[in-house]
Structures are given as structure tokens and as C-alpha cells.
Short mmCIF file of C-alpha atoms and ligand atoms in Angstrom, two decimals:
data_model
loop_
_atom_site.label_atom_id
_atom_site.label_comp_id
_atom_site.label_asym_id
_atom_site.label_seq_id
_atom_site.Cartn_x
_atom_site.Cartn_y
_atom_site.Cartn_z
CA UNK A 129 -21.93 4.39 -103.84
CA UNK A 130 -21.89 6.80 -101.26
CA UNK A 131 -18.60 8.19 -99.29
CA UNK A 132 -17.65 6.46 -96.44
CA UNK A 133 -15.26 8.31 -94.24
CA UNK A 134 -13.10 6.46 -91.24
CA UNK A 135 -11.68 9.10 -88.83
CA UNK A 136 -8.66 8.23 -86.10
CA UNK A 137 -5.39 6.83 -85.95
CA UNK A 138 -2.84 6.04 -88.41
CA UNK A 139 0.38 4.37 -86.63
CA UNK A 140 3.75 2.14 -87.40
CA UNK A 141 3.70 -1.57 -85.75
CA UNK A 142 6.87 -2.42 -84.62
CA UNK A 143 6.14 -6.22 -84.36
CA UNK A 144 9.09 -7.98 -82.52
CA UNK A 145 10.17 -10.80 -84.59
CA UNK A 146 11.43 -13.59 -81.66
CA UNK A 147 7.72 -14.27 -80.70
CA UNK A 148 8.02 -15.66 -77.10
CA UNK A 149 10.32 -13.32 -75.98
CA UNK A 150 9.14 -9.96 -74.32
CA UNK A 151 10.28 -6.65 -75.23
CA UNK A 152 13.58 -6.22 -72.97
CA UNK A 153 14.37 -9.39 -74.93
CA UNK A 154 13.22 -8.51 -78.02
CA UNK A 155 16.18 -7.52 -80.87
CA UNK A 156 14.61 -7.67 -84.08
CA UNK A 157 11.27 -5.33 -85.79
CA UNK A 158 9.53 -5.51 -88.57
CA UNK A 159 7.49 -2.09 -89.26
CA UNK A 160 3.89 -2.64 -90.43
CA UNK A 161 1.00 0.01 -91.08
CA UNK A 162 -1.55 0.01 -88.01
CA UNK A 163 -4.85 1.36 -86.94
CA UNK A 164 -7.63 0.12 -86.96
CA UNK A 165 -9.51 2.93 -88.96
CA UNK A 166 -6.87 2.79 -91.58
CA UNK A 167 -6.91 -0.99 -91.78
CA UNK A 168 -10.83 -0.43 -92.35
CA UNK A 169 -10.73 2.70 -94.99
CA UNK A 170 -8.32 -0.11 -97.00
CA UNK A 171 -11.13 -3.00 -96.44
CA UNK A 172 -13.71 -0.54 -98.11
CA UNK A 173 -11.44 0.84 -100.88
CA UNK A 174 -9.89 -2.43 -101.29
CA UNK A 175 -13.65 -4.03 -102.14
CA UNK A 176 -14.48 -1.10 -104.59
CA UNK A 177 -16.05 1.14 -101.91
CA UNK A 178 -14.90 4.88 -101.52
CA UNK A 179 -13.41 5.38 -98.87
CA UNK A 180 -11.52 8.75 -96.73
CA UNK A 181 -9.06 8.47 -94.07
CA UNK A 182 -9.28 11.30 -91.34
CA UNK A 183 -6.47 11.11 -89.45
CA UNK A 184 -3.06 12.71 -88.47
CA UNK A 185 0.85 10.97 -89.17
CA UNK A 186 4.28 13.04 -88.17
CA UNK A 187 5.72 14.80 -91.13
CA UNK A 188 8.31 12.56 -90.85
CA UNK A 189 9.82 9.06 -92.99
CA UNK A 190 7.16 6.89 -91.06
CA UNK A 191 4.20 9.24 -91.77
CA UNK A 192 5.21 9.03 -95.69
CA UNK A 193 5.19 5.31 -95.70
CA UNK A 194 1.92 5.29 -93.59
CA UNK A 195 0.36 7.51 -96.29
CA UNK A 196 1.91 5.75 -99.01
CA UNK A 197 0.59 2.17 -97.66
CA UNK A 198 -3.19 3.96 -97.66
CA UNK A 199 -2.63 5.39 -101.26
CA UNK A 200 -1.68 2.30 -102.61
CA UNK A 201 -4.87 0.79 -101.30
CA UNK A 202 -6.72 3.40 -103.18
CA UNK A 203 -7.86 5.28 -99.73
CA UNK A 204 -8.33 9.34 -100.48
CA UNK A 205 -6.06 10.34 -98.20
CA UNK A 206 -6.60 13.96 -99.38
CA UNK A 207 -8.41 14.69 -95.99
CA UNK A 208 -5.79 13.39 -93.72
CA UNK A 209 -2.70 15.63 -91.52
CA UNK A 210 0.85 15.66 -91.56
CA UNK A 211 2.27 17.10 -88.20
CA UNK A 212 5.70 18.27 -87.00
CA UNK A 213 4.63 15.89 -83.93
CA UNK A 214 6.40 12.13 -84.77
CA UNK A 215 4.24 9.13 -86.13
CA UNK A 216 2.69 7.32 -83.26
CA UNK A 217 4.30 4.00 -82.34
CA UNK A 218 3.45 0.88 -81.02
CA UNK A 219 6.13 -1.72 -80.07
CA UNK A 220 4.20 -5.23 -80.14
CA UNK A 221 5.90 -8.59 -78.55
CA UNK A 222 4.22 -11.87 -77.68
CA UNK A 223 5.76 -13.00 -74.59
CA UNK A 224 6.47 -16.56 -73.46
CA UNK A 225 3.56 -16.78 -71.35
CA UNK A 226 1.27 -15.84 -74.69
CA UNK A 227 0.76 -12.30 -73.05
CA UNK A 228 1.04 -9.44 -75.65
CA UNK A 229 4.04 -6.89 -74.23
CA UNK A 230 3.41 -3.42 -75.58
CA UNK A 231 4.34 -0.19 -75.75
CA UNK A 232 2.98 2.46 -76.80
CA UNK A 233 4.48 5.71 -78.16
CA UNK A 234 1.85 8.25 -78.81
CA UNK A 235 2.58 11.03 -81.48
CA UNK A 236 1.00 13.00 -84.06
CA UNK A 237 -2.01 10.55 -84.22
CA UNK A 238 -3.51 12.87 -81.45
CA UNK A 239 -2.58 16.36 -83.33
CA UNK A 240 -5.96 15.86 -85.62
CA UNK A 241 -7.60 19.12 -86.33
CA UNK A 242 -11.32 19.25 -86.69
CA UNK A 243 -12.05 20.84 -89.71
CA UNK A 244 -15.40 21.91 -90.64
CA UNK A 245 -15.37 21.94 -94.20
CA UNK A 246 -15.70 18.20 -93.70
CA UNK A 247 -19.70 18.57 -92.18
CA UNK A 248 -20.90 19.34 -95.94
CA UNK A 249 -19.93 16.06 -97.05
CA UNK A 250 -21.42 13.99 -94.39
CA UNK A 251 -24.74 14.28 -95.94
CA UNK A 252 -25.77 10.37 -96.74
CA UNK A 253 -22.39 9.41 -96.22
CA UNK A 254 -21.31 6.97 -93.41
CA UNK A 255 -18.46 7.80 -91.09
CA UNK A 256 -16.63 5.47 -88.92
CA UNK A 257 -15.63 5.63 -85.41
CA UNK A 258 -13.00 3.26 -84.60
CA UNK A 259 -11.42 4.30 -81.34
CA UNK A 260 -8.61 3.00 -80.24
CA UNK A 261 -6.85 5.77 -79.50
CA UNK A 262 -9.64 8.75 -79.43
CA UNK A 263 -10.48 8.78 -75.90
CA UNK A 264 -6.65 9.24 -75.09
CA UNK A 265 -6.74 13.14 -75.24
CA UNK A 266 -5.46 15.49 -77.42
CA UNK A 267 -6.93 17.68 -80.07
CA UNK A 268 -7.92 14.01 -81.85
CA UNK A 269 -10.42 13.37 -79.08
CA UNK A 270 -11.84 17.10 -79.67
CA UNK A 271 -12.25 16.51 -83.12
CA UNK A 272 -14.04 13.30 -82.59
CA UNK A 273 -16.71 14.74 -80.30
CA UNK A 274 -17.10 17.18 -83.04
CA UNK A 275 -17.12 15.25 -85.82
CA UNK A 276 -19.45 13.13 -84.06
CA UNK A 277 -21.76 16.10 -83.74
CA UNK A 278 -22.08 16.85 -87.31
CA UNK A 279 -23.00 12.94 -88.06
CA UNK A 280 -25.58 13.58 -86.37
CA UNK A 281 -26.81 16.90 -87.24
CA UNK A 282 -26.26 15.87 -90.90
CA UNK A 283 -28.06 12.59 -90.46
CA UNK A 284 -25.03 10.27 -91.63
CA UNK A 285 -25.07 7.18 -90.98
CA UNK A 286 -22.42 6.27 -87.82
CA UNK A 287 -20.69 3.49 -87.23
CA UNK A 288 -18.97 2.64 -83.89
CA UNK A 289 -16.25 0.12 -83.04
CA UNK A 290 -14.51 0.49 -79.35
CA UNK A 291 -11.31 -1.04 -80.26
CA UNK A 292 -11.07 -1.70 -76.53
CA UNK A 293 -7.16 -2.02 -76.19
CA UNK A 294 -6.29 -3.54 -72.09
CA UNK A 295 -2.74 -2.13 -72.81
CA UNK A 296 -3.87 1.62 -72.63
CA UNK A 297 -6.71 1.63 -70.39
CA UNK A 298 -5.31 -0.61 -67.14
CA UNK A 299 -6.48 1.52 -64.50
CA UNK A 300 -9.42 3.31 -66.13
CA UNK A 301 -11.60 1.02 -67.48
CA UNK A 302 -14.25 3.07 -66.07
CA UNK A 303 -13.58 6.50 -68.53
CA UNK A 304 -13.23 4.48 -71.53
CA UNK A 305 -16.45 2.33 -70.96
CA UNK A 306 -18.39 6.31 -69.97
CA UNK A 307 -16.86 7.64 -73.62
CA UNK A 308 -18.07 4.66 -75.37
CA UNK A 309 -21.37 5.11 -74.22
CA UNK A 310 -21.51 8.32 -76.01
CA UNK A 311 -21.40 6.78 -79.06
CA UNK A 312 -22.82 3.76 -78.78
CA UNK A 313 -25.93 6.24 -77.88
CA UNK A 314 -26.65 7.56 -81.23
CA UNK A 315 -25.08 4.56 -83.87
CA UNK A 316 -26.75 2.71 -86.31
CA UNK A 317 -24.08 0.00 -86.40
CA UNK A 318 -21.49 -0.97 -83.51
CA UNK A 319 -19.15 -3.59 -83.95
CA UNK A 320 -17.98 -5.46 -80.79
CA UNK A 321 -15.56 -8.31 -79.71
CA UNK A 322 -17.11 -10.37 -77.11
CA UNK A 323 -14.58 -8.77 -74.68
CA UNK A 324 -15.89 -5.60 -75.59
CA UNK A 325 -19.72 -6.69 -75.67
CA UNK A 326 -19.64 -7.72 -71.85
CA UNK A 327 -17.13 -4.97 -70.76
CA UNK A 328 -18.86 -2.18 -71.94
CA UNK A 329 -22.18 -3.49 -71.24
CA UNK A 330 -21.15 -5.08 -67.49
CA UNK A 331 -23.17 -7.64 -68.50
CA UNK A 332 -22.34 -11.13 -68.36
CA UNK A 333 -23.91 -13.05 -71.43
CA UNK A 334 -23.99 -12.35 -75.04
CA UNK A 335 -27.73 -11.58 -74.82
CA UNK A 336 -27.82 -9.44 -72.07
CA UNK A 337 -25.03 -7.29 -73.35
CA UNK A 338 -26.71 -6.77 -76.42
CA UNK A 339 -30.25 -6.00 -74.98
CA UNK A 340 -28.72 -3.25 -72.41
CA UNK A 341 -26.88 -2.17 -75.52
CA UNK A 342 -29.50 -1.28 -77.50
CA UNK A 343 -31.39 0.26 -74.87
CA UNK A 344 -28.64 2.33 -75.08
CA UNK A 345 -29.03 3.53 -78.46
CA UNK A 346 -27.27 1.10 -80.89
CA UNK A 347 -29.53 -0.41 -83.33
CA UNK A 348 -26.98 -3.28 -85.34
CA UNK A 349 -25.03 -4.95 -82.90
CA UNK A 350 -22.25 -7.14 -84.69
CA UNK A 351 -20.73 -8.98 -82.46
CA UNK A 352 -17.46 -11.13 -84.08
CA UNK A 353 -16.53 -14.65 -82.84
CA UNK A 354 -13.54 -15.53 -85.05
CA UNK A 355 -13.81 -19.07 -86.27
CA UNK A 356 -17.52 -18.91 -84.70
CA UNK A 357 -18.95 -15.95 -87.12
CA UNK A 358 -20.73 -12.92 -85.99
CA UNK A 359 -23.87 -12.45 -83.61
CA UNK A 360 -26.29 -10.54 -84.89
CA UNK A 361 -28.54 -8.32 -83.08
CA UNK A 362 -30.85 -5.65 -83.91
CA UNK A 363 -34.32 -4.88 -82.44
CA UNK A 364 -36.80 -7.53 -84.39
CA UNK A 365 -33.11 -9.62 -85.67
CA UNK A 366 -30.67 -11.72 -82.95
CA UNK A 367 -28.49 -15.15 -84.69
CA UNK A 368 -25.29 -15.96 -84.88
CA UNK A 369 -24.14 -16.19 -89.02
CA UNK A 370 -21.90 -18.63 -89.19
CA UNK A 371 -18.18 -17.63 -91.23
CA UNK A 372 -16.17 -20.12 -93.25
CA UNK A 373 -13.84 -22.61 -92.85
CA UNK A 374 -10.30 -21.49 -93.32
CA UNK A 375 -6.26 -22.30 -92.34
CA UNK A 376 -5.90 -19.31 -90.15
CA UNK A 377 -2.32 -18.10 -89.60
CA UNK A 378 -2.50 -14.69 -88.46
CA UNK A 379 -6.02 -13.12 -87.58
CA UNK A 380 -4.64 -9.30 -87.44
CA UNK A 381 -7.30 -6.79 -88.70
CA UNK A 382 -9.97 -9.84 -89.65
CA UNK A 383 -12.32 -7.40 -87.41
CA UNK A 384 -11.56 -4.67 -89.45
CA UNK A 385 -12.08 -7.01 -92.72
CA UNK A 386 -15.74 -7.76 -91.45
CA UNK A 387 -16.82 -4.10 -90.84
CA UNK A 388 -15.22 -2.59 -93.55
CA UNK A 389 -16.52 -5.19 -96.09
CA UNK A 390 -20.16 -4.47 -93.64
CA UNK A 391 -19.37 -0.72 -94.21
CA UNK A 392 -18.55 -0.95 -98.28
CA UNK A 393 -22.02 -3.02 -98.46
CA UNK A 394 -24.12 -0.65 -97.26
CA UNK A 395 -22.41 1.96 -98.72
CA UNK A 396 -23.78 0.79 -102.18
CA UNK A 397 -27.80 1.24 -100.97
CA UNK A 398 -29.69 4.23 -102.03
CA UNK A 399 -29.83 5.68 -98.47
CA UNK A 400 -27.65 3.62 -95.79
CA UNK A 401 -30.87 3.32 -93.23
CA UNK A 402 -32.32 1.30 -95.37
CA UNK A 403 -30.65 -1.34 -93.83
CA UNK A 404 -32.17 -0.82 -90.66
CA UNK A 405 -35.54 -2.02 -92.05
CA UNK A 406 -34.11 -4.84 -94.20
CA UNK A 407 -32.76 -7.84 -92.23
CA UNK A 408 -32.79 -10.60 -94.65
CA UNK A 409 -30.53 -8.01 -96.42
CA UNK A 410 -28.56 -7.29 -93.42
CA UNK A 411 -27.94 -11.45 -93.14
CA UNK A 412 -26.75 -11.62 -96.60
CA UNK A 413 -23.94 -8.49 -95.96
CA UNK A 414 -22.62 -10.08 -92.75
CA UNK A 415 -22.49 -13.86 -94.47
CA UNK A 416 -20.42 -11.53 -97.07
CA UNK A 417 -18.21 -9.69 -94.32
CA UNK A 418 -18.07 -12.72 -92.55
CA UNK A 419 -16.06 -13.99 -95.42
CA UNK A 420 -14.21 -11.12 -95.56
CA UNK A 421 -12.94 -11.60 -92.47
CA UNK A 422 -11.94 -15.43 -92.36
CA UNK A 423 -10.35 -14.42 -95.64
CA UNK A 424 -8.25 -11.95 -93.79
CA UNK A 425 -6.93 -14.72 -90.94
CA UNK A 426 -5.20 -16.88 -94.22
CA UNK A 427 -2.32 -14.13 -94.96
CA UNK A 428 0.27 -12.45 -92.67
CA UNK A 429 -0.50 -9.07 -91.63
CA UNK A 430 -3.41 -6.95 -91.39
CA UNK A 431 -3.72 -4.83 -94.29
CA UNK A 432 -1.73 -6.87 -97.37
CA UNK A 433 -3.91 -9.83 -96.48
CA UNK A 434 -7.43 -7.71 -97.03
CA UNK A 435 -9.30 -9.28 -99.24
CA UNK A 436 -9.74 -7.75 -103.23
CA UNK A 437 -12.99 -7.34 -104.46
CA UNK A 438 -12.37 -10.12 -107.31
CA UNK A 439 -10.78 -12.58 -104.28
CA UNK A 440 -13.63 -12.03 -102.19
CA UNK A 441 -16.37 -12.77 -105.23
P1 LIG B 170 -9.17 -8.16 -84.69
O1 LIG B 170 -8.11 -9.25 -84.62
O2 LIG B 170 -9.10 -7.40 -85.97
O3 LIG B 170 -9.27 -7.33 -83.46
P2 LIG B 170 -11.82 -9.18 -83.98
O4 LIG B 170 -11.56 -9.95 -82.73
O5 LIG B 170 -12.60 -7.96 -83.92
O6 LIG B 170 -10.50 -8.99 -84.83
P3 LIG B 170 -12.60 -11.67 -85.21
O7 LIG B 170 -13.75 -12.18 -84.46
O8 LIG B 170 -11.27 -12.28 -85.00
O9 LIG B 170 -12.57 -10.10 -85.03
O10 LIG B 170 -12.88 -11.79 -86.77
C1 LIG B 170 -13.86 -11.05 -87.46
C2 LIG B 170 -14.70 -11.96 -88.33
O11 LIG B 170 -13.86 -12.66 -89.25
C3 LIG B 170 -15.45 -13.02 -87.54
O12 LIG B 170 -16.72 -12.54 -87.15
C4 LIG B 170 -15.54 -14.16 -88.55
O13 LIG B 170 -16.65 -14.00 -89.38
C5 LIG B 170 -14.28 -14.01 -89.39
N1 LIG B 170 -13.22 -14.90 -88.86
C6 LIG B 170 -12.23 -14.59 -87.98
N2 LIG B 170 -11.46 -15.66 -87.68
C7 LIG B 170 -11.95 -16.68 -88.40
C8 LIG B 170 -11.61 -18.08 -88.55
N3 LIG B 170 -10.59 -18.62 -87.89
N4 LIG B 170 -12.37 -18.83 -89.38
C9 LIG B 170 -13.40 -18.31 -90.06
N5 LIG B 170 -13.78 -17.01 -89.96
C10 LIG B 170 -13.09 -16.21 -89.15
#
């Protein structure tokens, strides 16, 4: 199976714990692990894949229970930072009018250095670009664009996923849409809400979005519809695959689920593109991620309730 490695942030979830009251309100936190890259470096380690997490925690309490959470979950963490900077975090209420209150404390997740030893290993491996925070600045951002530059001159195989967050971006839509682009350019799978789909494309339907998208570069589209399944679209390839039924009670980091259990798939052929040629194959790994991801929405949490390879045969 080849490496897969996720690169960006690593940060605590302070979840308030009176849903329905907003943050002023709010008295009571429970600490989770967050990021989405993290929560997808577990999927694929958690499902037997091999999987790296690049990214940078605060040499600090929270940064060793961050690390700890990824070790646990069998992620090499052996590539990722520790800086005097504090752990990013992110304060998380739902308030009585269903709107998410947030905010956001950014730390050491932008203190990741580029390192270039890294490039050598990218040969047939995939990496993952899940980026949330990335386009915020900081020395994380730098690395990206250069990390992103070595996929490429090393022919891995790249994987994209906006994590469009409204929270961070409210009054430049515009920069994070132009930085997206960039990647969305050059990858061989991009994995989009439906939010994300029509905001970054500006378009207005499903199909549309998806065309102008790969006219962009992309080639796999994914894009997930919770209880719906996942649209699928890639040049000669465009259905909707249908998930399970399930009791959701908490659909946290079911995105992540469905690409890392996507990512962990492909991971397993002799050379990653050959999935760009396959599409019955391609069908069969998203019905599989698919279930991943439904599996995800029946436990609390994002990263406990990721599905084991045994649960998820
Ligand atoms: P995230 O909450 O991690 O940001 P997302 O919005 O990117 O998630 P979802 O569409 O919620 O992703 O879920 C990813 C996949 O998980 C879906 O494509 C679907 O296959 C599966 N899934 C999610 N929710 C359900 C559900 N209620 N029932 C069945 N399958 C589901």
C-alpha cells in the first residue's frame, strides 16, 4: 500500500456543552481533537492504510494530547512539529437560532516548516490537501504552496478538499475561492460539500459546478450529500452513489470518513492513477467510503466514531 501523507492543521475543539446557548452564555467545554487533515490521516490508518500527519501543535499539554489522540490511531506522526507557539483553538457553540458561534484562536497550527526531505517520499504516494486553515497565512500556507510543488514535480497523486469554513473567511470569500483554484488546477481528486461545489465554482447547479470545475483541472469530483450519498463526476463518469441508511446522531468528520476511506482505497492500487481510467472501480470505492461515512454520523464525535477496518467490512 503506498504512503499517504495529509498535511495541515491539528487543533483542540472546545465544544460548548449547553447547545442552544451562544458563547457569552456558554459555561461548560468538552476538549476534542480537530482538523480536518488529522481526522482524515486517522480514517486511513484507522482502515489499515498508512498514513503521515504533516502538521504543527504548541509544545504545550494540548499539543501532547493532540499527538497522543493521532498515535493512538496508528497515524506516523514522526513527520509532524511541536512549536513554542500554543495549540490552535477553536471554541464551538450552537446557538439558539441553530447558528454555529465560533471562535477561533489561531496558534502553532500556522508555525509548519516546509521541509524538503519530505519531496523524496512523495514518489507514488498520495498527499492530501485539506485546507481549512492553509490559506490563513503563516509559514503553514508557505509550506503548502511548496509542498504542493513537489506533488507535482514528483508526480504524486493530490488530493484536494477546501474545507470552506464561513466563520474565517466573512469578508473575503473572494481570496479563499482564488487559492482554491490553485489546487483544484492540478488534483486528481477534490472532495466538495455542495456549499463548496457552487461557491467555488459561482455556479448555481450541481452540474454546472462540476463541469467549470473540471475545466479547471480537477479530474474526480466527489461531491458529499449526507443522507443523499456522493455525486460523482469525472470526465466520461457523473451519478450520484447512493450511502446507507443509518440513525445519525452527530455527523462531525463523516466528510473526512468518506475521503479518507476514498484515500486508503486507492492507496492499495499498484499506481494511484489507475483510478483515473477505472470507473466501475472508482463506483465500488465511493459505495465503500460512502459507508464509511454514514458509519461515522452513528457515534459522537469525529474521530472515536471512525470506522475500524473490521466494523466497516
Ligand atoms: P463534515 O461534517 O465532515 O464536514 P461533509 O458535509 O463533508 O461532512 P457529509 O455529506 O455530511 O460530508 O458526509 C459524507 C458522506 O457520508 C456522504 O457523502 C454520505 O455518503 C455519508 N453520510 C453522511 N451523512 C449520512 C446519513 N445521514 N446517512 C447515510 N450516509 C451519510
Amino acid at each position: 500500500t503506498n504512503k499517504v501523507f495529509c498535511i495541515g492543521e491539528l487543533l483542540i475543539d472546545f465544544v460548548a456543552e449547553n447547545q442552544g446557548s451562544d458563547l457569552s452564555k456558554a459555561t461548560l467545554f468538552t476538549k476534542k481533537a480537530g482538523g480536518a487533515p488529522a481526522n482524515v490521516a486517522c480514517a486511513i490508518a484507522k482502515l489499515g492504510g498508512k498514513s503521515y500527519f504533516v502538521g504543527c501543535v504548541g509544545k504545550d499539554p494540548f499539543g501532547t494530547f493532540l499527538l497522543d489522540v493521532l498515535e493512538k490511531n496508528d497515524v506516523d506522526i514522526s513527520l509532524a512539529q511541536q512549536s513554542k507557539t500554543f495549540t490552535t483553538l477553536a471554541y464551538v457553540s450552537i446557538a439558539e437560532d441553530g447558528e454555529r458561534d465560533f471562535v477561533f484562536s489561531r496558534g502553532a497550527d500556522k508555525e509548519l516548516k516546509y521541509d524538503s526531505s519530505l519531496k523524496k517520499d512523495f514518489k507514488d504516494s498520495l498527499i492530501h490537501f485539506g485546507a481549512a486553515t492553509a490559506f490563513l497565512g503563516g509559514k503553514l500556507e508557505e509550506a503548502y504552496g511548496r509542498y504542493y510543488f513537489d506533488a507535482l514535480t514528483q508526480e504524486a497523486f493530490i488530493s484536494f478538499d477546501p474545507n470552506f469554513r464561513s466563520d474565517l473567511w466573512k469578508d473575503d470569500e473572494a481570496t479563499f475561492i482564488k487559492k482554491c483554484l490553485i489546487f483544484i488546477e492540478k488534483a486528481h481528486l477534490c472532495k466538495f460539500s455542495l456549499e463548496e461545489a457552487l461557491i467555488i465554482s459561482g455556479k448555481e447547479t450541481i452540474n454546472d459546478a462540476c463541469d467549470h470545475l473540471h475545466e479547471t483541472g480537477a479530474k474526480i469530483i466527489a461531491v458529499t450529500l449526507g443522507g443523499q450519498g456522493t455525486y460523482i463526476s469525472a470526465p466520461s463518469l457523473k451519478l450520484t452513489v447512493p450511502s446507507i441508511k443509518v440513525k445519525p446522531v452527530d455527523t462531525t468528520g463523516a466528510g473526512d470518513a468518506f475521503i479518507g476511506c476514498l484515500l486508503q482505497q486507492i492507496a492499495t492500487l499498484n499506481s494511484p492513477f489507475d483510478i483515473l481510467e477505472n470507473n466501475q472501480l472508482l463506483l465500488k470505492m465511493v459505495t465503500k467510503a460512502n459507508k464509511a461515512g454514514a458509519l461515522t454520523t452513528t457515534g459522537y464525535g469525529a474521530i472515536d466514531s471512525l470506522p475500524a477496518k473490521e466494523q466497516l467490512d
